[in-house]
Backbone as numpy.savetxt, mean C-alpha at the origin, in Angstrom:
# Nx Ny Nz CAx CAy CAz Cx Cy Cz
14.86 -36.35 -4.17 14.38 -35.05 -3.45 13.25 -34.49 -4.27
12.27 -34.27 -3.42 10.94 -33.24 -3.98 11.24 -31.77 -3.72
11.39 -31.29 -4.78 11.40 -30.18 -4.69 10.28 -28.90 -5.21
9.53 -28.47 -4.13 8.43 -27.11 -4.85 9.75 -26.03 -5.05
8.85 -25.29 -6.17 9.32 -24.24 -6.60 8.32 -22.91 -6.61
8.30 -22.18 -5.92 7.73 -20.90 -5.60 8.41 -19.98 -5.90
7.57 -18.93 -7.47 8.17 -17.91 -7.93 7.58 -16.66 -7.98
8.14 -16.00 -7.34 7.71 -14.81 -6.86 8.46 -13.52 -7.22
9.01 -12.40 -6.82 9.35 -11.24 -7.42 10.77 -11.40 -7.41
11.65 -11.57 -6.52 12.93 -11.84 -6.08 13.56 -12.78 -5.64
12.55 -13.89 -5.12 12.86 -14.92 -4.97 12.98 -16.05 -5.96
13.92 -16.63 -6.37 13.87 -17.70 -7.23 13.00 -18.82 -7.32
13.79 -19.64 -5.73 12.68 -20.87 -5.98 12.76 -21.07 -4.15
11.84 -21.57 -3.82 12.17 -22.32 -2.48 12.00 -23.64 -2.24
13.22 -24.30 -1.38 13.30 -25.74 -1.21 12.80 -26.24 -0.48
11.65 -26.64 -0.13 11.07 -27.06 1.14 12.32 -28.41 1.75
12.21 -29.03 0.68 13.03 -30.25 1.70 14.03 -30.09 2.41
15.11 -28.75 1.98 16.08 -28.61 2.73 15.81 -27.23 3.37
14.58 -26.87 3.36 14.00 -25.35 4.26 15.38 -24.51 3.70
15.63 -24.02 2.45 16.59 -23.41 2.15 16.08 -22.24 1.13
16.06 -20.64 0.93 15.57 -20.04 -0.26 16.43 -19.35 -0.69
16.13 -19.46 -1.92 17.61 -18.96 -2.95 16.79 -17.48 -3.21
17.03 -16.56 -2.77 16.65 -14.83 -2.32 17.80 -14.01 -3.59
17.37 -14.08 -4.88 18.02 -13.54 -5.74 19.54 -14.57 -6.18
20.50 -14.44 -5.58 21.77 -14.94 -6.02 22.13 -15.83 -4.38
21.46 -15.15 -3.62 22.30 -15.45 -2.22 21.37 -16.39 -1.80
21.97 -17.34 -0.79 20.93 -18.39 -0.08 20.76 -18.19 1.25
19.53 -18.24 1.54 19.26 -17.88 2.92 18.81 -18.81 3.81
19.70 -19.22 4.64 19.16 -20.88 5.71 18.52 -20.62 6.88
18.60 -19.21 7.18 17.98 -18.99 8.76 16.30 -18.74 7.79
15.25 -18.92 8.14 14.00 -18.83 7.49 13.45 -18.20 8.28
13.65 -18.29 9.73 12.74 -17.33 10.63 13.04 -15.92 10.62
14.33 -15.84 10.54 14.53 -14.75 10.32 14.67 -13.82 9.25
14.37 -14.20 8.02 13.79 -14.17 6.70 12.08 -13.69 7.25
11.66 -14.41 7.48 10.45 -14.71 7.67 9.59 -13.12 9.09
10.76 -13.06 9.74 10.41 -11.99 10.54 10.27 -10.64 10.11
11.55 -10.78 9.42 12.21 -9.38 8.47 10.61 -9.11 7.23
10.25 -10.03 6.56 9.07 -10.19 5.71 7.84 -9.37 6.30
7.73 -10.24 7.22 6.63 -9.56 8.16 6.63 -8.13 8.60
7.90 -7.43 9.00 7.96 -6.22 9.41 7.80 -5.61 8.31
8.19 -5.73 7.59 7.99 -5.08 5.65 6.77 -4.70 5.29
6.03 -5.99 5.68 4.52 -6.40 5.18 3.93 -5.54 6.18
4.29 -5.56 7.43 3.44 -4.27 8.32 3.81 -2.87 8.22
4.93 -2.61 7.56 5.25 -1.06 7.29 4.32 -0.88 6.12
4.08 -1.52 5.42 2.93 -1.27 3.74 2.19 -0.93 4.49
1.74 -2.11 5.21 0.04 -1.85 5.58 -0.03 -0.76 6.26
0.90 -0.32 7.02 0.57 1.33 7.97 0.53 2.54 7.12
1.64 2.32 5.98 1.57 3.32 4.76 0.66 3.57 4.61
-0.04 2.30 3.86 -1.20 2.41 3.09 -2.06 2.69 3.63
-2.28 2.51 4.96 -3.40 3.25 5.98 -3.62 4.50 6.07
-2.13 5.02 6.19 -2.13 6.34 6.44 -2.34 7.26 5.22
-1.82 6.65 3.86 -2.33 7.10 2.55 -3.62 7.26 2.62
-4.69 6.24 2.94 -6.11 6.43 2.77 -6.67 7.50 3.72
-6.38 7.29 4.64 -6.38 8.58 5.66 -6.20 10.01 4.85
-5.20 10.18 4.50 -4.59 11.41 3.65 -5.37 11.75 2.88
-5.84 10.61 1.57 -6.69 10.91 0.98 -8.64 11.19 1.12
-8.63 10.26 2.27 -10.11 10.57 2.82 -10.23 12.20 3.45
-9.05 12.73 4.05 -9.31 13.95 4.07 -9.00 15.25 3.07
-8.22 14.68 2.52 -8.22 15.74 0.93 -9.65 15.75 0.36
-10.17 14.32 0.22 -11.50 14.31 -0.69 -12.75 15.30 0.27
-12.34 15.27 1.18 -13.33 15.63 2.27 -13.53 17.05 2.37
-11.77 17.66 2.46 -11.66 19.23 2.24 -12.18 19.63 1.00
-12.15 19.05 -0.19 -12.41 19.27 -1.73 -14.24 19.45 -2.03
-14.70 18.39 -0.91 -16.08 18.27 -0.91 -16.59 20.12 -0.51
-15.95 20.16 0.53 -16.15 21.39 1.55 -15.91 22.57 0.44
-15.23 22.58 -0.44 -14.41 23.56 -1.14 -15.44 23.99 -2.25
-16.22 22.50 -2.66 -16.80 22.69 -4.01 -18.19 23.14 -3.74
-18.28 22.62 -2.06 -20.07 23.48 -1.52 -19.78 24.82 -1.79
-18.53 25.23 -0.93 -18.75 26.62 -1.11 -18.95 27.21 -2.22
-18.12 26.36 -3.36 -18.07 27.54 -4.87 -19.16 27.66 -4.96
-20.39 26.29 -4.93 -21.87 26.12 -5.60 -22.91 27.32 -4.76
-22.10 27.21 -3.65 -22.73 28.73 -2.93 -22.53 29.96 -3.03
-21.48 30.27 -3.17 -20.91 31.64 -3.99 -21.54 31.90 -5.19
-21.33 30.96 -6.30 -22.10 31.04 -7.36 -23.84 31.55 -7.63
-24.12 30.95 -6.62 -25.75 30.60 -6.36 -25.88 32.40 -5.68
-25.16 32.87 -4.70 -25.27 34.21 -4.09 -24.97 35.29 -5.06
-24.05 35.20 -5.98 -23.47 35.92 -7.19 -24.67 35.92 -7.87
-25.13 34.89 -8.29 -26.36 34.89 -9.55 -27.57 35.87 -8.93
-27.90 35.73 -7.91 -28.96 36.21 -7.48 -28.89 37.67 -7.55
-27.57 37.98 -6.99 -27.28 39.83 -6.90 -27.03 40.20 -8.48
-26.42 39.44 -9.21 -26.73 39.99 -10.86 -28.23 40.34 -10.89
-28.98 39.04 -10.74 -30.53 39.12 -11.52 -31.43 40.26 -10.52
-31.08 40.78 -10.06 -31.71 42.10 -9.24 -31.96 43.55 -9.77
């Protein structure tokens, strides 16, 4: 029997010859169910990454606006003091 091993984080090995995945200490015989579950997990992670990126972008824009506002205030204050 030809056994190909694919070392991942939690998966011990994938036995392609008999379509069995040893996940931790538990064997998974139904690969399609496992594949669907993993696809769902991947999509959930992608969505969460996308939302995090959007949040970071919004926060960065707010910060830039506040920085510009601060610079203007400093400029106005300096001009008032120099008169």
